[in-house]
Coordinates of C-alpha atoms in Angstrom, one line a residue:
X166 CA 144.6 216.4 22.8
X167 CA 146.3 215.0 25.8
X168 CA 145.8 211.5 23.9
X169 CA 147.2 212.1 21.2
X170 CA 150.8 213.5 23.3
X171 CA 150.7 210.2 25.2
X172 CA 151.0 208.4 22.1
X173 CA 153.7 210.5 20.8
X174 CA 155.5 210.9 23.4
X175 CA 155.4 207.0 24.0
X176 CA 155.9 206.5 19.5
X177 CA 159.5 208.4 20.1
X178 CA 161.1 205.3 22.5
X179 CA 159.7 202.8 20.4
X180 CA 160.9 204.2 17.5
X181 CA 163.8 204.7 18.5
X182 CA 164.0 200.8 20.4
X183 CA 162.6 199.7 16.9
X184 CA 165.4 201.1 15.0
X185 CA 168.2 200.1 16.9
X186 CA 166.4 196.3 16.8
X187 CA 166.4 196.7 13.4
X188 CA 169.9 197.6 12.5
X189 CA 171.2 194.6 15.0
X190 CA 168.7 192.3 12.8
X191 CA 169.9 193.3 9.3
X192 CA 173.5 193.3 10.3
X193 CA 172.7 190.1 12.3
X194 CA 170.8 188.4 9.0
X195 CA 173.6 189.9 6.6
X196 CA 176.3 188.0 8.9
X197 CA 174.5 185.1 9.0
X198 CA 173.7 184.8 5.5
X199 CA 177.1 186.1 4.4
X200 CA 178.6 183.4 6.8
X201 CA 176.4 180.9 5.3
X202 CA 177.2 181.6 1.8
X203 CA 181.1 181.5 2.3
X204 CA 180.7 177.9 4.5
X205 CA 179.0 176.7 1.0
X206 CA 181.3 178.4 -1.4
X207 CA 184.0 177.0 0.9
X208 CA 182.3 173.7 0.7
X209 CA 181.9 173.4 -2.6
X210 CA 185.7 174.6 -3.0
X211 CA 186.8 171.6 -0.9
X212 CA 184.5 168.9 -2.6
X213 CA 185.9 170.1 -6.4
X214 CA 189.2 169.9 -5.0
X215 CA 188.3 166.3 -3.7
X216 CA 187.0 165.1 -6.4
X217 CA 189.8 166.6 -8.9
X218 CA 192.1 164.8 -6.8
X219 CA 190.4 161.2 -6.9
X220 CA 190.2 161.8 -10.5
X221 CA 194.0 161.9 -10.8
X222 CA 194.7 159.1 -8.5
X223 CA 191.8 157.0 -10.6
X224 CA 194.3 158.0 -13.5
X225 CA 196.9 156.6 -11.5
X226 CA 195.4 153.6 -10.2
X227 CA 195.1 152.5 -13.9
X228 CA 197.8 152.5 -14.4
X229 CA 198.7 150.7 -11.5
X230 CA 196.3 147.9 -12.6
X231 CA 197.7 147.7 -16.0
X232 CA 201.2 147.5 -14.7
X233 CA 200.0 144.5 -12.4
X234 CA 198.3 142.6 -15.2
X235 CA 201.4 142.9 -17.8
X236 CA 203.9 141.6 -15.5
X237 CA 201.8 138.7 -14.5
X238 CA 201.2 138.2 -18.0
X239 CA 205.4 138.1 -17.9
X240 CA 206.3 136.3 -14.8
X241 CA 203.3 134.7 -13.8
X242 CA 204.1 136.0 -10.1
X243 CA 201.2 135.0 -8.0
X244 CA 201.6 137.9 -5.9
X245 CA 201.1 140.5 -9.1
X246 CA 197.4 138.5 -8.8
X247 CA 196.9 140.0 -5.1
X248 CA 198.6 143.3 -6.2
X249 CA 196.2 143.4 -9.4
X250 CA 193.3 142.6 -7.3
X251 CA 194.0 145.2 -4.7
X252 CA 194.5 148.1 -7.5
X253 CA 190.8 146.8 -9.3
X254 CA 189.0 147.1 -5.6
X255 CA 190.5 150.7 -5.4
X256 CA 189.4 151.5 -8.8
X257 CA 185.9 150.3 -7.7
X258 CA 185.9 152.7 -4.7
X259 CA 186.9 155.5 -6.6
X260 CA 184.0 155.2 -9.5
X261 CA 181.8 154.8 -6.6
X262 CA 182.9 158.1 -4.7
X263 CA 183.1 160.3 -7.4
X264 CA 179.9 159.3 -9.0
X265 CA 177.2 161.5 -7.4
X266 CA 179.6 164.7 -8.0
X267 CA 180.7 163.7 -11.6
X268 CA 176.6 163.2 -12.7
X269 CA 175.9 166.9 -11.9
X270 CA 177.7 167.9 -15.2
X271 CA 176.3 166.4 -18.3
X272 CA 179.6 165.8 -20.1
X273 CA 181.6 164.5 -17.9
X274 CA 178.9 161.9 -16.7
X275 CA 178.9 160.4 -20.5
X276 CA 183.1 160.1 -19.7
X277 CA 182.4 158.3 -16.6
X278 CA 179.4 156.4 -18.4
X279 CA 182.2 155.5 -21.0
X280 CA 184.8 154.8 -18.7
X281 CA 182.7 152.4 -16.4
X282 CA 181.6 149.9 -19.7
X283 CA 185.2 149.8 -20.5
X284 CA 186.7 149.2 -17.1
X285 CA 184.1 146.2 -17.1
X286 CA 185.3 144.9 -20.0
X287 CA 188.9 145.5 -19.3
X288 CA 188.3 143.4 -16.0
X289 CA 186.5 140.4 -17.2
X290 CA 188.8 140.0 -20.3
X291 CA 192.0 140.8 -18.2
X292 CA 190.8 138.4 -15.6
X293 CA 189.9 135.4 -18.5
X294 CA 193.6 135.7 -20.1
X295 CA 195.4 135.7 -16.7
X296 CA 193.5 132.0 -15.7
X297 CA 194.4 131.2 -19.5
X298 CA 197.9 131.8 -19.3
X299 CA 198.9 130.8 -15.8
X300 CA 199.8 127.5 -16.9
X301 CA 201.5 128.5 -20.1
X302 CA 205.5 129.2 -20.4
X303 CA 204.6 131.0 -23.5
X304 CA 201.8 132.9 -24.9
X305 CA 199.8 131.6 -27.8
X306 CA 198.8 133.2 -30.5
X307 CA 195.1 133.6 -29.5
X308 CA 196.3 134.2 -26.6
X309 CA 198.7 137.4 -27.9
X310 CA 195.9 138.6 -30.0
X311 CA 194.0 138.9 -26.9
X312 CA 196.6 140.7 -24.8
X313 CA 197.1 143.1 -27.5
X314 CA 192.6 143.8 -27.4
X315 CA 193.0 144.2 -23.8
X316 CA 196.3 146.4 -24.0
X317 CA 194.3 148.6 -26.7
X318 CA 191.3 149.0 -24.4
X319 CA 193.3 150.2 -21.7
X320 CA 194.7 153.0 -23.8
X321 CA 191.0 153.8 -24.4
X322 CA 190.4 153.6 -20.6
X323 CA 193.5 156.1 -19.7
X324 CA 192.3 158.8 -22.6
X325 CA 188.9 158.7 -21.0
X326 CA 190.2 159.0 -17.5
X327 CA 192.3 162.0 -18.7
X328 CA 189.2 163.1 -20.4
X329 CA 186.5 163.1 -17.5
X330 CA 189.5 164.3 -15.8
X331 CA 189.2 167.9 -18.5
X332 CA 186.1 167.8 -18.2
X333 CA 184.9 167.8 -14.3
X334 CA 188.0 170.1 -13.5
X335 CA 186.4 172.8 -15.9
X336 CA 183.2 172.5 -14.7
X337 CA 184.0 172.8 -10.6
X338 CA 186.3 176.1 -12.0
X339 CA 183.1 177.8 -13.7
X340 CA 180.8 176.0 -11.0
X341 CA 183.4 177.8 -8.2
X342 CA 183.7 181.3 -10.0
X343 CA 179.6 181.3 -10.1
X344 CA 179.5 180.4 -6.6
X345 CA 182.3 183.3 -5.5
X346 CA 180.7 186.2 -7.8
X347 CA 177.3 185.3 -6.2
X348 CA 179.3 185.7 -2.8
X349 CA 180.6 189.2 -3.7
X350 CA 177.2 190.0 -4.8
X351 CA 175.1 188.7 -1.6
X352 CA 178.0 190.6 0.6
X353 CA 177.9 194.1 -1.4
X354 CA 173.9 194.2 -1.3
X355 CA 174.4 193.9 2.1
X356 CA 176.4 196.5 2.5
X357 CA 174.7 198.8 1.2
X358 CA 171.7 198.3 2.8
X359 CA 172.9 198.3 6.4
X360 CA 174.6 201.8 4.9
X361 CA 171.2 203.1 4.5
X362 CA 169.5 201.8 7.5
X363 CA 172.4 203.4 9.4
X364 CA 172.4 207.2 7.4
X365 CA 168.2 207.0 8.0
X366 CA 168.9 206.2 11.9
X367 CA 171.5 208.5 12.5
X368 CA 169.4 211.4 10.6
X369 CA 166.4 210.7 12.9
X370 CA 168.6 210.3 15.9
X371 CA 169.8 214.0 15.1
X372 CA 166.3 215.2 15.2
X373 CA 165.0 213.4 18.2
X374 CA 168.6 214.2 20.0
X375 CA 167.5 217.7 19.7
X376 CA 164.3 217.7 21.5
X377 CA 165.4 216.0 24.2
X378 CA 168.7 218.1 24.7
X379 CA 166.4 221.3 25.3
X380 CA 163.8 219.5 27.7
X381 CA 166.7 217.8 29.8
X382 CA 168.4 221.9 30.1
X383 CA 165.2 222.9 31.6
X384 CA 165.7 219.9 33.8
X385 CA 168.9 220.1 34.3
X386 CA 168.8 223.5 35.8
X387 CA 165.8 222.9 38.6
X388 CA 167.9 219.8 40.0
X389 CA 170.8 222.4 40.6
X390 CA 168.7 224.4 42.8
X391 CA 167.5 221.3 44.6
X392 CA 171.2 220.4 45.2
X393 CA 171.5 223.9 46.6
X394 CA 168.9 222.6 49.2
X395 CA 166.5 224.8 47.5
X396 CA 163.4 223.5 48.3
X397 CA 160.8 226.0 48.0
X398 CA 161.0 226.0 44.2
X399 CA 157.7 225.8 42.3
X400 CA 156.4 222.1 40.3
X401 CA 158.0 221.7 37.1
X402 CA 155.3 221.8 34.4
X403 CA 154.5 218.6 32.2
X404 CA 157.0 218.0 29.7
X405 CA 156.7 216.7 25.9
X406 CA 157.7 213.1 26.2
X407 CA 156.4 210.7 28.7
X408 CA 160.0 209.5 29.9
X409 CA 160.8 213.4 30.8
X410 CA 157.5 213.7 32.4
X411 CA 158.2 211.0 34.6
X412 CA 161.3 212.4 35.8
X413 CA 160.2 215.6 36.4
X414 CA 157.6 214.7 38.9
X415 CA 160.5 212.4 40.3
X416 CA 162.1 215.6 40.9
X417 CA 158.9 217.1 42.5
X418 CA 158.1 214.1 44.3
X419 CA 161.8 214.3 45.9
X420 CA 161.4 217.7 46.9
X421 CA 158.7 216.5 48.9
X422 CA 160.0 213.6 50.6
X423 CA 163.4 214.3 51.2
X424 CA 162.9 215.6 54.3
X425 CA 160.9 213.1 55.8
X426 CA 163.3 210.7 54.5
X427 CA 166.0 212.3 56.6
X428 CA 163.8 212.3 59.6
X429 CA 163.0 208.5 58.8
X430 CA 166.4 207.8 58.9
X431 CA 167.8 209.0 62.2
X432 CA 164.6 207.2 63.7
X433 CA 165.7 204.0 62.3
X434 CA 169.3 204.7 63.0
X435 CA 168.3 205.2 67.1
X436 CA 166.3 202.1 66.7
X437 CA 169.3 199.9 65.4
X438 CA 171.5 201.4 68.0
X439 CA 169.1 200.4 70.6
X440 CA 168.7 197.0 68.8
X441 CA 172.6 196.5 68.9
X442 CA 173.2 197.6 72.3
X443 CA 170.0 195.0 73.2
X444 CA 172.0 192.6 71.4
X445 CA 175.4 193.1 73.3
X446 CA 173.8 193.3 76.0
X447 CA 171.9 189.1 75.6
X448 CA 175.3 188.4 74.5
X449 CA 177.1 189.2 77.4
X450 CA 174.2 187.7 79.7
X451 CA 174.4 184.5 78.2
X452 CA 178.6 184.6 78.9
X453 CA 178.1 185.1 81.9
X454 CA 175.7 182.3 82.3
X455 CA 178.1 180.4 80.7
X456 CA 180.7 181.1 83.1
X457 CA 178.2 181.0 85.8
X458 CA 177.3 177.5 85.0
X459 CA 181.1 176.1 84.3
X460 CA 181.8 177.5 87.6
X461 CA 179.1 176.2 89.8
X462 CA 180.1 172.5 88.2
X463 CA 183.5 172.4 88.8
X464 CA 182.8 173.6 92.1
X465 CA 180.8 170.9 93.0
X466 CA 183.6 167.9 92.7
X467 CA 186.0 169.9 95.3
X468 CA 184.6 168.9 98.7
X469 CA 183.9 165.5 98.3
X470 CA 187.5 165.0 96.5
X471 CA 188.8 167.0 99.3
X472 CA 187.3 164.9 101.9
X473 CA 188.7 161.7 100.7
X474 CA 192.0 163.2 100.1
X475 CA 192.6 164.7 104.0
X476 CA 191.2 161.4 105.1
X477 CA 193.3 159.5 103.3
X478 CA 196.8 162.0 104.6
X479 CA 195.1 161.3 108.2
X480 CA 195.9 157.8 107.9
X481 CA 198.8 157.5 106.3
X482 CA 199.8 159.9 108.9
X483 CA 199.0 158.0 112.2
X484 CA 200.5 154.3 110.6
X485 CA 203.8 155.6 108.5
X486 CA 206.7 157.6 108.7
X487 CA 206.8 161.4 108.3
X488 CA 208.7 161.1 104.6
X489 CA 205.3 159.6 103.0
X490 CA 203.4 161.6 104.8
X491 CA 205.5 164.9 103.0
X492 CA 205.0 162.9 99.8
X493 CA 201.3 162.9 100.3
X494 CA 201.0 166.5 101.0
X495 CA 202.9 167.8 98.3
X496 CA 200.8 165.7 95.8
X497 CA 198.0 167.4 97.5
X498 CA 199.6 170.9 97.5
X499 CA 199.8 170.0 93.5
X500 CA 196.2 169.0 93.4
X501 CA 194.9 172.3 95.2
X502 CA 197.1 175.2 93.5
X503 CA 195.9 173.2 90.1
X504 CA 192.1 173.6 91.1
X505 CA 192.9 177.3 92.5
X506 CA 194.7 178.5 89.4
X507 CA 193.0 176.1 86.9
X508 CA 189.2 176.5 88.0
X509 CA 188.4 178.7 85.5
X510 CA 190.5 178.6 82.5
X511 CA 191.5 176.2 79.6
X512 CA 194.9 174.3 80.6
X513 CA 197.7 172.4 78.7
X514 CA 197.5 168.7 78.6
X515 CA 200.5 168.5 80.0
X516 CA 199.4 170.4 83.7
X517 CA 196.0 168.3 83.6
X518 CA 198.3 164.7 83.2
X519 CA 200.9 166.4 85.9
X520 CA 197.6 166.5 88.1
X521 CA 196.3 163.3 87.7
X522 CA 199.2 161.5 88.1
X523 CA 199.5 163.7 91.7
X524 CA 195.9 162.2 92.4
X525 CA 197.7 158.9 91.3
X526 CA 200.4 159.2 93.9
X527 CA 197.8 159.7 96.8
X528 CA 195.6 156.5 95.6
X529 CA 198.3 154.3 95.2
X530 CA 199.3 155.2 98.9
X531 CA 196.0 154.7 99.7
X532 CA 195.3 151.2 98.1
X533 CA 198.9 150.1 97.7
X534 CA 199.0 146.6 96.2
X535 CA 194.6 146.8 95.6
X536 CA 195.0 148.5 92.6
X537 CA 197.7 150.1 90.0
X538 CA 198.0 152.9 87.6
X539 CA 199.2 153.0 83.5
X540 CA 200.0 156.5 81.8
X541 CA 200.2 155.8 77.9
X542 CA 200.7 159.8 77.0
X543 CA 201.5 161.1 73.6
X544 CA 203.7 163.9 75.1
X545 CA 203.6 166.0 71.5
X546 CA 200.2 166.6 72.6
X547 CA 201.0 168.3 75.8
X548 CA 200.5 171.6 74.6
X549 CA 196.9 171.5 73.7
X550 CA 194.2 173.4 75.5
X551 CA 191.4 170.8 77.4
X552 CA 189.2 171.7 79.8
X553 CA 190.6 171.8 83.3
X554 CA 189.5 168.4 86.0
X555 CA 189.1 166.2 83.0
X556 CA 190.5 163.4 84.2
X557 CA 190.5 163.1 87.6
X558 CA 186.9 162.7 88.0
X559 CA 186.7 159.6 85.5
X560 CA 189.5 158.2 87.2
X561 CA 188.1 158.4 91.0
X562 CA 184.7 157.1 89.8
X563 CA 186.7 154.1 88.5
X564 CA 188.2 153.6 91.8
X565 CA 185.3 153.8 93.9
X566 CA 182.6 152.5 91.7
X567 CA 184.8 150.1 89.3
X568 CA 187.6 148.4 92.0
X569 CA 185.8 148.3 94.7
X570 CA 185.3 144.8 95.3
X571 CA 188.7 143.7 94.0
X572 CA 191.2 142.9 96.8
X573 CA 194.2 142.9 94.4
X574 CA 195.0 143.5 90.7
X575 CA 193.0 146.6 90.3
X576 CA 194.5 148.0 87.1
X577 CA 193.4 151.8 85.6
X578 CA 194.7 152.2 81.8
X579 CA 194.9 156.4 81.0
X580 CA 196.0 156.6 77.6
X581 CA 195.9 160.1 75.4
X582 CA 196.6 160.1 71.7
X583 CA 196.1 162.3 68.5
X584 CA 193.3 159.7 67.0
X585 CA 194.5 162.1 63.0
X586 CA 191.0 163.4 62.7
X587 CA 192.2 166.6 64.9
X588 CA 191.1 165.6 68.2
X589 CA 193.0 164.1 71.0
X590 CA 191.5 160.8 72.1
X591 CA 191.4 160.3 75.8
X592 CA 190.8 156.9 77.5
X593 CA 190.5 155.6 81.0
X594 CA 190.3 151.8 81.0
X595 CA 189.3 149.5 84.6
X596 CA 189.2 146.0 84.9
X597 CA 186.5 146.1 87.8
X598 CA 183.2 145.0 88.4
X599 CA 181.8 147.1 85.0
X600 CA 178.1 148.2 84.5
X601 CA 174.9 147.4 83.0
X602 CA 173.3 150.1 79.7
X603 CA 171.0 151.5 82.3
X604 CA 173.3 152.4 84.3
X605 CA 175.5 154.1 81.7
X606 CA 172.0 156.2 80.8
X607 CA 171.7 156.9 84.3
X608 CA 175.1 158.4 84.5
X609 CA 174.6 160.5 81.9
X610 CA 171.4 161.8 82.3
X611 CA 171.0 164.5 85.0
X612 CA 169.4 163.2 87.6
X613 CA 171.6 163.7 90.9
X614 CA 172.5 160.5 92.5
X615 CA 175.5 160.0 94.5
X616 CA 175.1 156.0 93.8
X617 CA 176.5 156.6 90.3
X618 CA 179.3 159.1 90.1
X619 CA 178.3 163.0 89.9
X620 CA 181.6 163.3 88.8
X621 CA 181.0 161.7 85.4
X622 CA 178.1 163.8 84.4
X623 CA 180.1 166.5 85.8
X624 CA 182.8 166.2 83.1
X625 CA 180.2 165.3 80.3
X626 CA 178.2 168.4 81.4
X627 CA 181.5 170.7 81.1
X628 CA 182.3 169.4 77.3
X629 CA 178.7 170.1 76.5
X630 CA 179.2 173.7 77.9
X631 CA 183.0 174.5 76.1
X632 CA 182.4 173.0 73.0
X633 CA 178.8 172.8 72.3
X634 CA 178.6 169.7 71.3
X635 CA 177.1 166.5 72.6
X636 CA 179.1 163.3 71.1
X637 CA 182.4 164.5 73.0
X638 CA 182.2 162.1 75.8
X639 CA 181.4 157.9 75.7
X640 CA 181.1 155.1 77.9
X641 CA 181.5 151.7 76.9
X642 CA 180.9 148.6 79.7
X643 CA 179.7 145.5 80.5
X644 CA 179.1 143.7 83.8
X645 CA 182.4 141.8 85.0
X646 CA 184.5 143.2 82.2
X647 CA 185.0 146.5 82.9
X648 CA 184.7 150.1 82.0
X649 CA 185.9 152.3 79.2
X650 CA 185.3 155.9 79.2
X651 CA 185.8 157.8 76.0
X652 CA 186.7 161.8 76.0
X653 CA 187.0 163.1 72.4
X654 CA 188.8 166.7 72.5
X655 CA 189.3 169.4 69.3
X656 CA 192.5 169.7 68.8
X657 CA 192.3 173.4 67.5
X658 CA 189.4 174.6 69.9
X659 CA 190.9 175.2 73.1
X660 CA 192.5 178.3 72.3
X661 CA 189.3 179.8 70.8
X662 CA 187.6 178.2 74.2
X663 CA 189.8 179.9 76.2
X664 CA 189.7 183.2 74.7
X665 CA 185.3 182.8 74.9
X666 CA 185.9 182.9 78.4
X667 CA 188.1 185.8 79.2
X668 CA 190.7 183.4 80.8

């Protein structure tokens, strides 16, 4: 017994599923074939209109061809020849074109039958006189006697045309009223039998509507108690159809689980609190490592560039007047409030280039006529954010490492432009003793050796650690034709930069 309710309660959504498929596909099969039957009848209207229409102009073109021929026959014009000519080869196209319509109907095939034999013969007799007569002021009599067998044959020619004309125009009407009442008559049956597809689904639609309408009230009323958190109510009993049973013991099955579902979700919502705060927490760690590690880098360039720089004020000091001396110490009062408000922020171009040149002032003292310095700066840069002690570094390496066996003629090119792919292009140039490829990998690998200019990796280190990138910093040199250093910088990542770092 419990079979046999499966398979009825399963029957009722098939059924149903089966006869909504099979109202789409009559309605869909009546469209299509109604659609189909008015393209043809369509068809067929345009090709009997065609054809109708090349039967008038054949009619025409006939005439045309007669007209030619007779005032040849008057003038002797050779361009009546070409115009005659042209007319005929029209007239040939035409037979040929309305041919396969015009042998559907019997009659009007033995007009076009007709009408071909004496357009032959009008053409080879027409074409005989006109070479006969080319020659000839006046016509003969043979020659008239002719003309007037040719001049009755076309009369012949333009009743038949008219005729096959009659005739295939009264056969496309019947031919098209057939075609439309069959039309009318495919559409109606259609009609009527999606009409009773539709009255037997809507009657059976009725009946199953009603079943289900009192199974879903019994539902309906054990879901309002479980909305009224109600949960001690007893298991609803199995139902009549399948797809109502399987809702019901959704219903029980919810009662159930709901509240371990509520438990399992404030577990998971501790975990993912725990998981975030784990999260912020890795977050901020690796900031401050960040921070840690700018820091501890840009510390390490201050006491050997301060060391050189007092040494260098010492001098000057015991050998010159007190007015360089000042001169020297306020470059180097610029130089220390830059790395004590600088140290750990993003700065303007501008304050880094006001620095460097400072540094510049102190050098030149230093090496006087051993060396010189070039600024090439594109001042509508000087805004932009760039990582503080950028510059300086590069340019004491060259001094040390790049002049130091020049006596005189020591030249250090800084140029900074906007190279239009959003950075700013940064380049220190020396004319001094330049490097080998090894050492270029072993300045910018990280292995500590004084010999080659901590600075450098220094600065290449730092870019690594703002911008998290690696292709931001180049060198370019070769032995006894100096050094190039490269410093790529994004134009619009400073600011976010700066921001990273709480600065």
């Amino acid at each position: 017994m419990k079979v046999n309710k499966v398979t009825s309660e399963r029957s009722i959504g098939g059924k149903i599923f089966n006869n909504f498929i099979l109202i789409i596909l009559v309605m869909s099969i009546g469209f299509i074939f109604s659609l189909y039957e008015k393209k043809i009848t369509a068809k067929n209207y345009d090709d009997y209109t065609n054809i109708n229409i090349k039967l008038s102009t054949l009619s025409l073109e006939f005439s045309n061809s007669w007209g030619y021929f007779d005032m040849f026959i008057k003038t002797k014009d050779d361009s009546n020849i070409q115009k005659y000519n042209d007319s005929n080869n029209k007239i040939k196209n035409l037979l040929i074109e309305i041919q396969p319509y015009i042998e559907k109907d019997e009659n009007s095939s033995i007009y076009l039958r007709n009408l071909n034999n004496m357009y032959d013969i009008y053409k080879t007799e027409s074409y005989h006189l006109m070479g006969k007569v080319i020659n000839l002021e006046r016509l003969d009599p043979r020659s008239y006697d002719k003309l007037t067998e040719i001049k009755t044959l076309f009369t012949y020619i333009t009743k038949h045309s008219e005729s096959l004309l009659v005739s295939y125009m009264h056969y496309s009407n019947n031919e098209y009223s057939t075609s439309v009442q069959k039309y009318n008559n495919t559409e109606r049956e259609i009609y009527i039998a999606l009409i009773f597809i539709i009255l037997v689904s809507f009657v059976f639609t009725m009946m199953v509507s009603r079943d289900l309408n009192n199974t879903i009230g019994k539902l309906r009323s054990y879901a309002e108690l479980l909305t009224e958190a109600k949960w001690g109510i007893p298991d609803l009993k199995d139902q009549k159809y399948e797809e109502l049973n399987s809702l019901a013991k959704a219903f029980d099955k919810m009662k159930y689980s709901i509240r371990e579902f509520i438990k399992e979700l404030n577990e998971k919502a501790q975990i993912e609190n725990s998981y975030n705060a784990e999260k912020l927490k890795n977050t901020q760690k690796d900031k401050l490592i960040k921070e840690t590690q700018l820091s501890a880098l840009q510390s390490q360039m201050d006491p050997h560039f301060l060391f050189n720089t007092l040494n260098t004020i010492g001098r000057v000091a015991m050998f010159e007047d007190a007015d360089q001396t000042v001169k020297l110490i306020e470059a180097t009062s610029k130089i220390l409030r830059y790395n004590l408000d600088c140290k750990d922020k993003m700065v303007e171009l501008k304050e880094e280039i006001r620095m460097v040149k400072a540094y510049v002032i102190i050098q030149e003292t230093r090496f006087q006529d051993q060396m010189s310095f070039i600024f090439n700066i594109d001042e509508t840069l000087d805004t932009v954010k760039v990582p503080p002690m950028l510059i300086q570094p590069i340019v004491e390496n060259a001094i040390i490492h790049g002049l130091r066996e020049k006596d005189k003629g020591g030249i250090i090119h800084i140029t900074v432009v906007n190279d239009k792919n959003n950075f700013i292009s940064i380049s220190i140039n020396d004319n001094g003793v330049g490097m080998d490829n090894k050492k270029i990998d072993i300045i910018l690998s990280e292995v500590k050796n004084k010999s080659t200019g901590l600075g450098v990796f220094n600065v290449k280190k730092r870019l690594e650690l703002y911008f998290n990138r690696s292709d931001l910093f180049k060198i370019k040199s070769e032995r006894g034709e100096g050094t190039q250093v490269m410093i790529s910088i994004p134009i619009d990542g400073g600011e976010d930069i700066d921001k990273t770092f709480n600065c």
